[in-house]
XYZ file of C-alpha atoms in Angstrom:
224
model
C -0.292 0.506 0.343
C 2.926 -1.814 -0.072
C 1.540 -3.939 -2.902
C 2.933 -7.294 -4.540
C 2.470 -7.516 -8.137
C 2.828 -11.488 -9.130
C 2.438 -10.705 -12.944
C 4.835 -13.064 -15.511
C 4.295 -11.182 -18.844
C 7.419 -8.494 -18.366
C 5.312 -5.687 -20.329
C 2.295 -6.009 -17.912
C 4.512 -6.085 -15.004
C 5.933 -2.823 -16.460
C 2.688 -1.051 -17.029
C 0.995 -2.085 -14.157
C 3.989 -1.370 -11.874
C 4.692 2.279 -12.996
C 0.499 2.959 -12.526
C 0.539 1.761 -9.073
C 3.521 3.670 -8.280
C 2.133 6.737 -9.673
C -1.311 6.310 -7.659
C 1.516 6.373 -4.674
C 1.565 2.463 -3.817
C 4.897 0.689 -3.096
C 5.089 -1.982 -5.260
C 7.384 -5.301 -5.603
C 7.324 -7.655 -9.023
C 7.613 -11.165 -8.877
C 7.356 -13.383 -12.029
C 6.450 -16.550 -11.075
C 4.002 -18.303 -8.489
C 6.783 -19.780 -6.321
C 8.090 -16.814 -5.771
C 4.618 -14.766 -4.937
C 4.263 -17.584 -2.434
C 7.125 -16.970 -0.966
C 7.045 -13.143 -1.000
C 3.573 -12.750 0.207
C 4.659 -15.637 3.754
C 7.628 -13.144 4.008
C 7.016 -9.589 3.247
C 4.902 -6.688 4.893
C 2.629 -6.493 2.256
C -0.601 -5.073 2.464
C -2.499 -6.983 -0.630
C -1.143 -9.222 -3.241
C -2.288 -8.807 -7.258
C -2.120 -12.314 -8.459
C -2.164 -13.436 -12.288
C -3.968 -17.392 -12.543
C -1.586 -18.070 -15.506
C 1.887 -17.850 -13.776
C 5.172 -20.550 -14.145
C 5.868 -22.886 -11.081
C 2.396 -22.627 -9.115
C -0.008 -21.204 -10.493
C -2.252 -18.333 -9.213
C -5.245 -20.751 -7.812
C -2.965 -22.700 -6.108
C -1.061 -20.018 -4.572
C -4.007 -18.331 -3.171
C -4.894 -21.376 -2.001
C -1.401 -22.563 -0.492
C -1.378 -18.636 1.235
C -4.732 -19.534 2.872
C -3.428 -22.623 3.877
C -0.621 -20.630 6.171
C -3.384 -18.628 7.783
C -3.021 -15.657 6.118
C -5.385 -12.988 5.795
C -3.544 -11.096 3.119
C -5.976 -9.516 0.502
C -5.535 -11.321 -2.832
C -6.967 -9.566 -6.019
C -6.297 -11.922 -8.997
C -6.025 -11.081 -12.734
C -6.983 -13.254 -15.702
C -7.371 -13.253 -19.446
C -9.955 -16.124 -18.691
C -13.445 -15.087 -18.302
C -14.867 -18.794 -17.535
C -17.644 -18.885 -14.512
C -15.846 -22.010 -13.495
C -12.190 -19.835 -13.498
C -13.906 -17.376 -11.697
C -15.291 -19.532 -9.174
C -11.754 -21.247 -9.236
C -10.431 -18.332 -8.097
C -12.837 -17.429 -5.717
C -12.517 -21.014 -3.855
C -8.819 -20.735 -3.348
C -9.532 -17.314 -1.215
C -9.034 -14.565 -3.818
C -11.245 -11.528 -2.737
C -11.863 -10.453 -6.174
C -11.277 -11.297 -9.243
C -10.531 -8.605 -12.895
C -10.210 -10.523 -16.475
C -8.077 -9.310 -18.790
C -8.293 -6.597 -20.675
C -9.363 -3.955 -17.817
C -9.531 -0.304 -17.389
C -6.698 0.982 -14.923
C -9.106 3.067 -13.006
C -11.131 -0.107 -12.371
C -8.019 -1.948 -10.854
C -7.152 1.453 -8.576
C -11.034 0.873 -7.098
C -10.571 -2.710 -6.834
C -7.695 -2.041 -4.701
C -9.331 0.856 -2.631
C -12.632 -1.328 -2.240
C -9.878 -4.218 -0.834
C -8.083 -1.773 1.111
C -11.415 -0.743 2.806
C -12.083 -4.408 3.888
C -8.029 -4.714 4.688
C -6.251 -6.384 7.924
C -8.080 -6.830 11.112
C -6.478 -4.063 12.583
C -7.198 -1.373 10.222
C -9.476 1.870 11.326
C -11.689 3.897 9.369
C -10.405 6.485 10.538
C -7.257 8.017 12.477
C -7.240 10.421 14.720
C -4.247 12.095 16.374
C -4.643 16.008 18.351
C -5.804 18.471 15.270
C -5.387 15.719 12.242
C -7.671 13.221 11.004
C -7.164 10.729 8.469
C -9.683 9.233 6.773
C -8.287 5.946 4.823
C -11.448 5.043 3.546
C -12.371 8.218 1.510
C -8.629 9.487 1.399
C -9.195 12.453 2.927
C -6.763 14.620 5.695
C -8.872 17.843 7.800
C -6.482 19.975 10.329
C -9.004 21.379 12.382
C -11.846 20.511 10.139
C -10.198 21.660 6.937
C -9.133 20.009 4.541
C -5.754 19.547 3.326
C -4.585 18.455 0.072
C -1.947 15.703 -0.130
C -0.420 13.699 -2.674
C -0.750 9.909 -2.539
C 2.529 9.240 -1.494
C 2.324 11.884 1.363
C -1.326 10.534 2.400
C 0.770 7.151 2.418
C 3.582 8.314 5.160
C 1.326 10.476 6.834
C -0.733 6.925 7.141
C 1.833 5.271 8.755
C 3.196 7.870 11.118
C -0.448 8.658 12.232
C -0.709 4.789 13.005
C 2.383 4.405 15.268
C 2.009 7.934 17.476
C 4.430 8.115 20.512
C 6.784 5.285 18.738
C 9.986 5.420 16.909
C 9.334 4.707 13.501
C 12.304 4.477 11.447
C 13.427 5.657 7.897
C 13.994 2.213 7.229
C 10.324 0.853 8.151
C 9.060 3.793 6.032
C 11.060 3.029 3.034
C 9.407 -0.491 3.293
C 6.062 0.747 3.979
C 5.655 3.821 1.467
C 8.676 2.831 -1.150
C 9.181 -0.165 -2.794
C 12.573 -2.385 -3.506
C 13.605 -0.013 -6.226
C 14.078 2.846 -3.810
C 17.613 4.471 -2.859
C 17.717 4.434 0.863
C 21.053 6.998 0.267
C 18.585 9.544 -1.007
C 17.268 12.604 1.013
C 13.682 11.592 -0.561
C 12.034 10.336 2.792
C 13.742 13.870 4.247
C 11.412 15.804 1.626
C 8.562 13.875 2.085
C 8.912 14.512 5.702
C 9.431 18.379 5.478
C 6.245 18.572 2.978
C 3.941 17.088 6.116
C 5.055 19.554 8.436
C 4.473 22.263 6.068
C 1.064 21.424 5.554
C 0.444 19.949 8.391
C 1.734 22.818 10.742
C 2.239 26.366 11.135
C 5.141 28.579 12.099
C 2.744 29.370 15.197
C 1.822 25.651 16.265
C 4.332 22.970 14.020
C 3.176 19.025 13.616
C 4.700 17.570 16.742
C 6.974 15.134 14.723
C 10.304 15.047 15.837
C 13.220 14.189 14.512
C 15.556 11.329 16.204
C 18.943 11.938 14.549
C 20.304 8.756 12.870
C 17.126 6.798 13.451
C 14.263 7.838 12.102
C 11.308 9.829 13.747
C 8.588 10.436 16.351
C 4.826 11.492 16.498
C 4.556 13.501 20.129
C 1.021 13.966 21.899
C 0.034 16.666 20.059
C -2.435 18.718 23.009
């Protein structure tokens, strides 16, 4: 998932940021709530981690302004309170769930999955494409019924190619989708990423049907 992380307290930012990244999210930091606001209108985000105690707007009203555009945008929001009435606060303005401060780390990666489950409108339990399936849900990946073993960040592309079969999809659009802001779009790293599916996801005898559109990006065939 592309995440934004509207945390002010640098430190927690930091932390929170580099455990998300390492569960294989793309994550963006913003600091304060006008800024969140902003982000979240703006950018292809996939759920928003909201702190109540930020500077400008704070997080109940920034849930609450987002709701106000019409977006859907899953909202999980963080607090040190642990008040019924912040809770409910929270829960008014259109957060879908709600962690106080201190929490385990595991319990925020569940949060997220359980959110992720619920997601956009146009999310499937499962994808389907020839001899893969992709189950989102349970994070799993079968060729042919078995089961292959990806990391997060490959489940993540392979995610997003599965989701756009027949279409270009660009090295840009995966950058933005799989990556975060802090990524080097000079590197070779999508290239890797790319030549790791195929490798498990193919055979010298029948290869993944992506191909390769020089200088743009890349393309899921029919795979019968």
């Amino acid at each position: 998932m592309r995440i934004l992380l509207a945390e002010d307290d640098p430190k927690m930012a930091r932390v929170l940021a580099i455990g998300l990244r390492d569960a294989g999210h793309a994550v963006d930091t913003v600091g304060d709530g006008d800024r969140a606001f902003e982000s979240a209108v703006s950018g292809p985000y996939d759920l928003l981690i909201l702190d109540v105690m930020l500077p400008g707007r704070d997080g109940i009203t920034t849930c609450r302004d987002l709701r106000a555009t019409g977006s859907r945008l899953p909202v999980l929001m963080l607090t040190a309170r642990d008040s019924l009435q912040d809770r409910v606060g929270g829960l008014d303005a259109g957060a879908d769930d709600y962690l106080t401060k201190p929490f385990a780390f595991e319990e925020l990666l569940a949060r997220l999955r359980s959110l992720g489950r619920r997601g956009g409108p146009t999310r499937r339990p499962t994808i389907r494409h020839g001899r893969v399936r992709l189950d989102p849900a349970k994070r799993i990946v079968e060729v042919d019924g078995s089961s292959v073993v990806l990391t997060a960040r490959e489940f993540a592309l392979l995610e997003v190619l599965l989701d756009r079969p027949g279409e270009l999809v660009t090295r840009t659009q995966l950058i933005e989708r799989v990556w975060d802001d802090r990524y080097d779009g000079l590197s070779n790293l999508v290239d890797v990423y790319i030549a790791r599916l195929r490798r498990k996801l193919g055979s010298a005898e029948r290869p993944w049907p992506l191909r390769t559109v020089r200088g743009a990006g890349y393309v899921l065939d029919s795979d019968d």
